[in-house]
PDB file of C-alpha atoms in Angstrom:
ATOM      1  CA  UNK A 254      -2.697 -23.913 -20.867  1.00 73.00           C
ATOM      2  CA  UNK A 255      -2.396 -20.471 -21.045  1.00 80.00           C
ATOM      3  CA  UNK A 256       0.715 -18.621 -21.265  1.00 91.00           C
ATOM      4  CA  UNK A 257       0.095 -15.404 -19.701  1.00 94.00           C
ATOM      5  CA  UNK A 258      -1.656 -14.114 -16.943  1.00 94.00           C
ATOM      6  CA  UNK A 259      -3.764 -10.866 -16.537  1.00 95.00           C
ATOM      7  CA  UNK A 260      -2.236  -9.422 -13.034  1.00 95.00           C
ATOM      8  CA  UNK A 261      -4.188  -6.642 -11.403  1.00 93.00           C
ATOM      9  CA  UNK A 262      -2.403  -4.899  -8.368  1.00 94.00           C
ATOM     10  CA  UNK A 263      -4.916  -2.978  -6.206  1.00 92.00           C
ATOM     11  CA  UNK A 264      -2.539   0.097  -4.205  1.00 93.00           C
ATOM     12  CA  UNK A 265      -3.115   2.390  -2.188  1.00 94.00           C
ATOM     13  CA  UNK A 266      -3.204   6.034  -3.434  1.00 94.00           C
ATOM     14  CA  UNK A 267      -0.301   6.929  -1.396  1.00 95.00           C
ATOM     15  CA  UNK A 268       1.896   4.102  -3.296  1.00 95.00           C
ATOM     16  CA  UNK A 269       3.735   5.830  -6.263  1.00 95.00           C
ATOM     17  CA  UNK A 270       2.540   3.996  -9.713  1.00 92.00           C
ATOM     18  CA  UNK A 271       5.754   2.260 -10.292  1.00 94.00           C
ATOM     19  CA  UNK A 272       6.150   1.239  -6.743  1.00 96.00           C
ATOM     20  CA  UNK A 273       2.915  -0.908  -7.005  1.00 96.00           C
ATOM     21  CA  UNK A 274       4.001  -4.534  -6.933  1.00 96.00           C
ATOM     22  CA  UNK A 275       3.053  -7.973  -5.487  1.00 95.00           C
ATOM     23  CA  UNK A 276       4.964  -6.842  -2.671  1.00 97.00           C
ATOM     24  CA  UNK A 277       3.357  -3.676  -1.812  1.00 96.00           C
ATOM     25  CA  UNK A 278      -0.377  -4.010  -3.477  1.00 95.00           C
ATOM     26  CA  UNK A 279      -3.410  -4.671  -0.881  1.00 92.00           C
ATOM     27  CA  UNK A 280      -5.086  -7.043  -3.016  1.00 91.00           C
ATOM     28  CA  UNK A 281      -4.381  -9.218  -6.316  1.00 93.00           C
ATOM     29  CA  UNK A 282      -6.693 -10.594  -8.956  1.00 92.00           C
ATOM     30  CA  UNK A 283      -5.086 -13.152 -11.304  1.00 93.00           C
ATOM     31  CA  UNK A 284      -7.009 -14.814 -14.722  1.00 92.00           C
ATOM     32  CA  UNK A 285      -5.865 -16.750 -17.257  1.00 93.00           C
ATOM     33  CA  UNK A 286      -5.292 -14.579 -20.606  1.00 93.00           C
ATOM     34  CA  UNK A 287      -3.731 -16.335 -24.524  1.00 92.00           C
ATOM     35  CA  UNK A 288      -2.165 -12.842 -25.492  1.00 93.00           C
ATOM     36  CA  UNK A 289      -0.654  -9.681 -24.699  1.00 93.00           C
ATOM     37  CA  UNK A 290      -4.142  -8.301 -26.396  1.00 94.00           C
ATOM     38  CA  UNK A 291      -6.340 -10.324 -24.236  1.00 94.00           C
ATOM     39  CA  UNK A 292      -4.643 -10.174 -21.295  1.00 94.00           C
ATOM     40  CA  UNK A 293      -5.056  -6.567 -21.066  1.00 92.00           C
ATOM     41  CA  UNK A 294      -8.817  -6.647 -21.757  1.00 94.00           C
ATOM     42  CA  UNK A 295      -8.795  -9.292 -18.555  1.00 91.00           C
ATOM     43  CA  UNK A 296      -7.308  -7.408 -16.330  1.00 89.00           C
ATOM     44  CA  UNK A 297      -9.235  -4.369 -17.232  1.00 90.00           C
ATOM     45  CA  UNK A 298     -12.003  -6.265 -16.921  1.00 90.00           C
ATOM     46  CA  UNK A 299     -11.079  -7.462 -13.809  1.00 86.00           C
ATOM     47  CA  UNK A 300     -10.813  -4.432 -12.276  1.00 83.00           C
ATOM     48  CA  UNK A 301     -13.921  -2.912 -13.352  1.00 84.00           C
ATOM     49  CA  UNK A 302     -15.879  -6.156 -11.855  1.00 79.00           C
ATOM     50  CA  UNK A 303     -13.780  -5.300  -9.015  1.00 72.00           C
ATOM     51  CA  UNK A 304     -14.987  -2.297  -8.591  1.00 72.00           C
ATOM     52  CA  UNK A 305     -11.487  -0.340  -9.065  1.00 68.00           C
ATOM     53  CA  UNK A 306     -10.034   2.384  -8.692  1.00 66.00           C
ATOM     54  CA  UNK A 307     -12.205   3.795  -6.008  1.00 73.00           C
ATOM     55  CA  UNK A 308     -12.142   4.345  -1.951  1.00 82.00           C
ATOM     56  CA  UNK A 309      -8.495   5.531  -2.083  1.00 89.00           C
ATOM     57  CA  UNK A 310      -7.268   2.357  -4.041  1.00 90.00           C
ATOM     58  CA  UNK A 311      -6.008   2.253  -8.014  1.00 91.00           C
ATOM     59  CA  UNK A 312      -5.127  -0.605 -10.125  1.00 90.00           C
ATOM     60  CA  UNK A 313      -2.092  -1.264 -12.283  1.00 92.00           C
ATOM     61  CA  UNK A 314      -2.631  -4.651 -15.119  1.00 93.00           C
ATOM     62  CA  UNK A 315       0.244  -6.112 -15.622  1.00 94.00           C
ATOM     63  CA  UNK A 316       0.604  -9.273 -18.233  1.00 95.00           C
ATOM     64  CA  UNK A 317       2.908 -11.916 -16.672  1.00 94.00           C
ATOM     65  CA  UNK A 318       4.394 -14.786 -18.214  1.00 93.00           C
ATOM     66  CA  UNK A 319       2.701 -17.881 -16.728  1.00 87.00           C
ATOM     67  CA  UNK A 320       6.157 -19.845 -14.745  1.00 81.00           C
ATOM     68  CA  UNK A 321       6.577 -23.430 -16.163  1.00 73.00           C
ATOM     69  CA  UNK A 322       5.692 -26.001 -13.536  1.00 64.00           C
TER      70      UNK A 322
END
């Protein structure tokens, strides 16, 4: 199993960068990623398949320790 994950908030452009969180982001995209390396290339990837930023949305990737189950 994996032991990160690739995290992509989507926010609205009125949320301040650092207030963009599970909490407050319209949409999340979540993938699988082995490293820190990886998982940013995932989540950038992501977004771009996404279609992101755009239409007064941005994304923040964030790499998140997967939780043990």
């Amino acid at each position: 199993m994996n032991p990160l994950l690739a995290v992509v908030l989507v926010c609205a452009l009125n949320t301040a960068p650092d207030a963009c969180t599970r909490e407050t982001a319209l949409d999340i995209v979540v993938a699988p990623a082995s490293t820190p390396f990886t998982c940013m290339m995932t989540g950038q990837a992501s977004a771009a398949h996404a279609g992101l930023p755009g239409d007064g949305r941005f994304a923040v990737v964030r790499c998140e320790r997967r939780k043990a189950s």
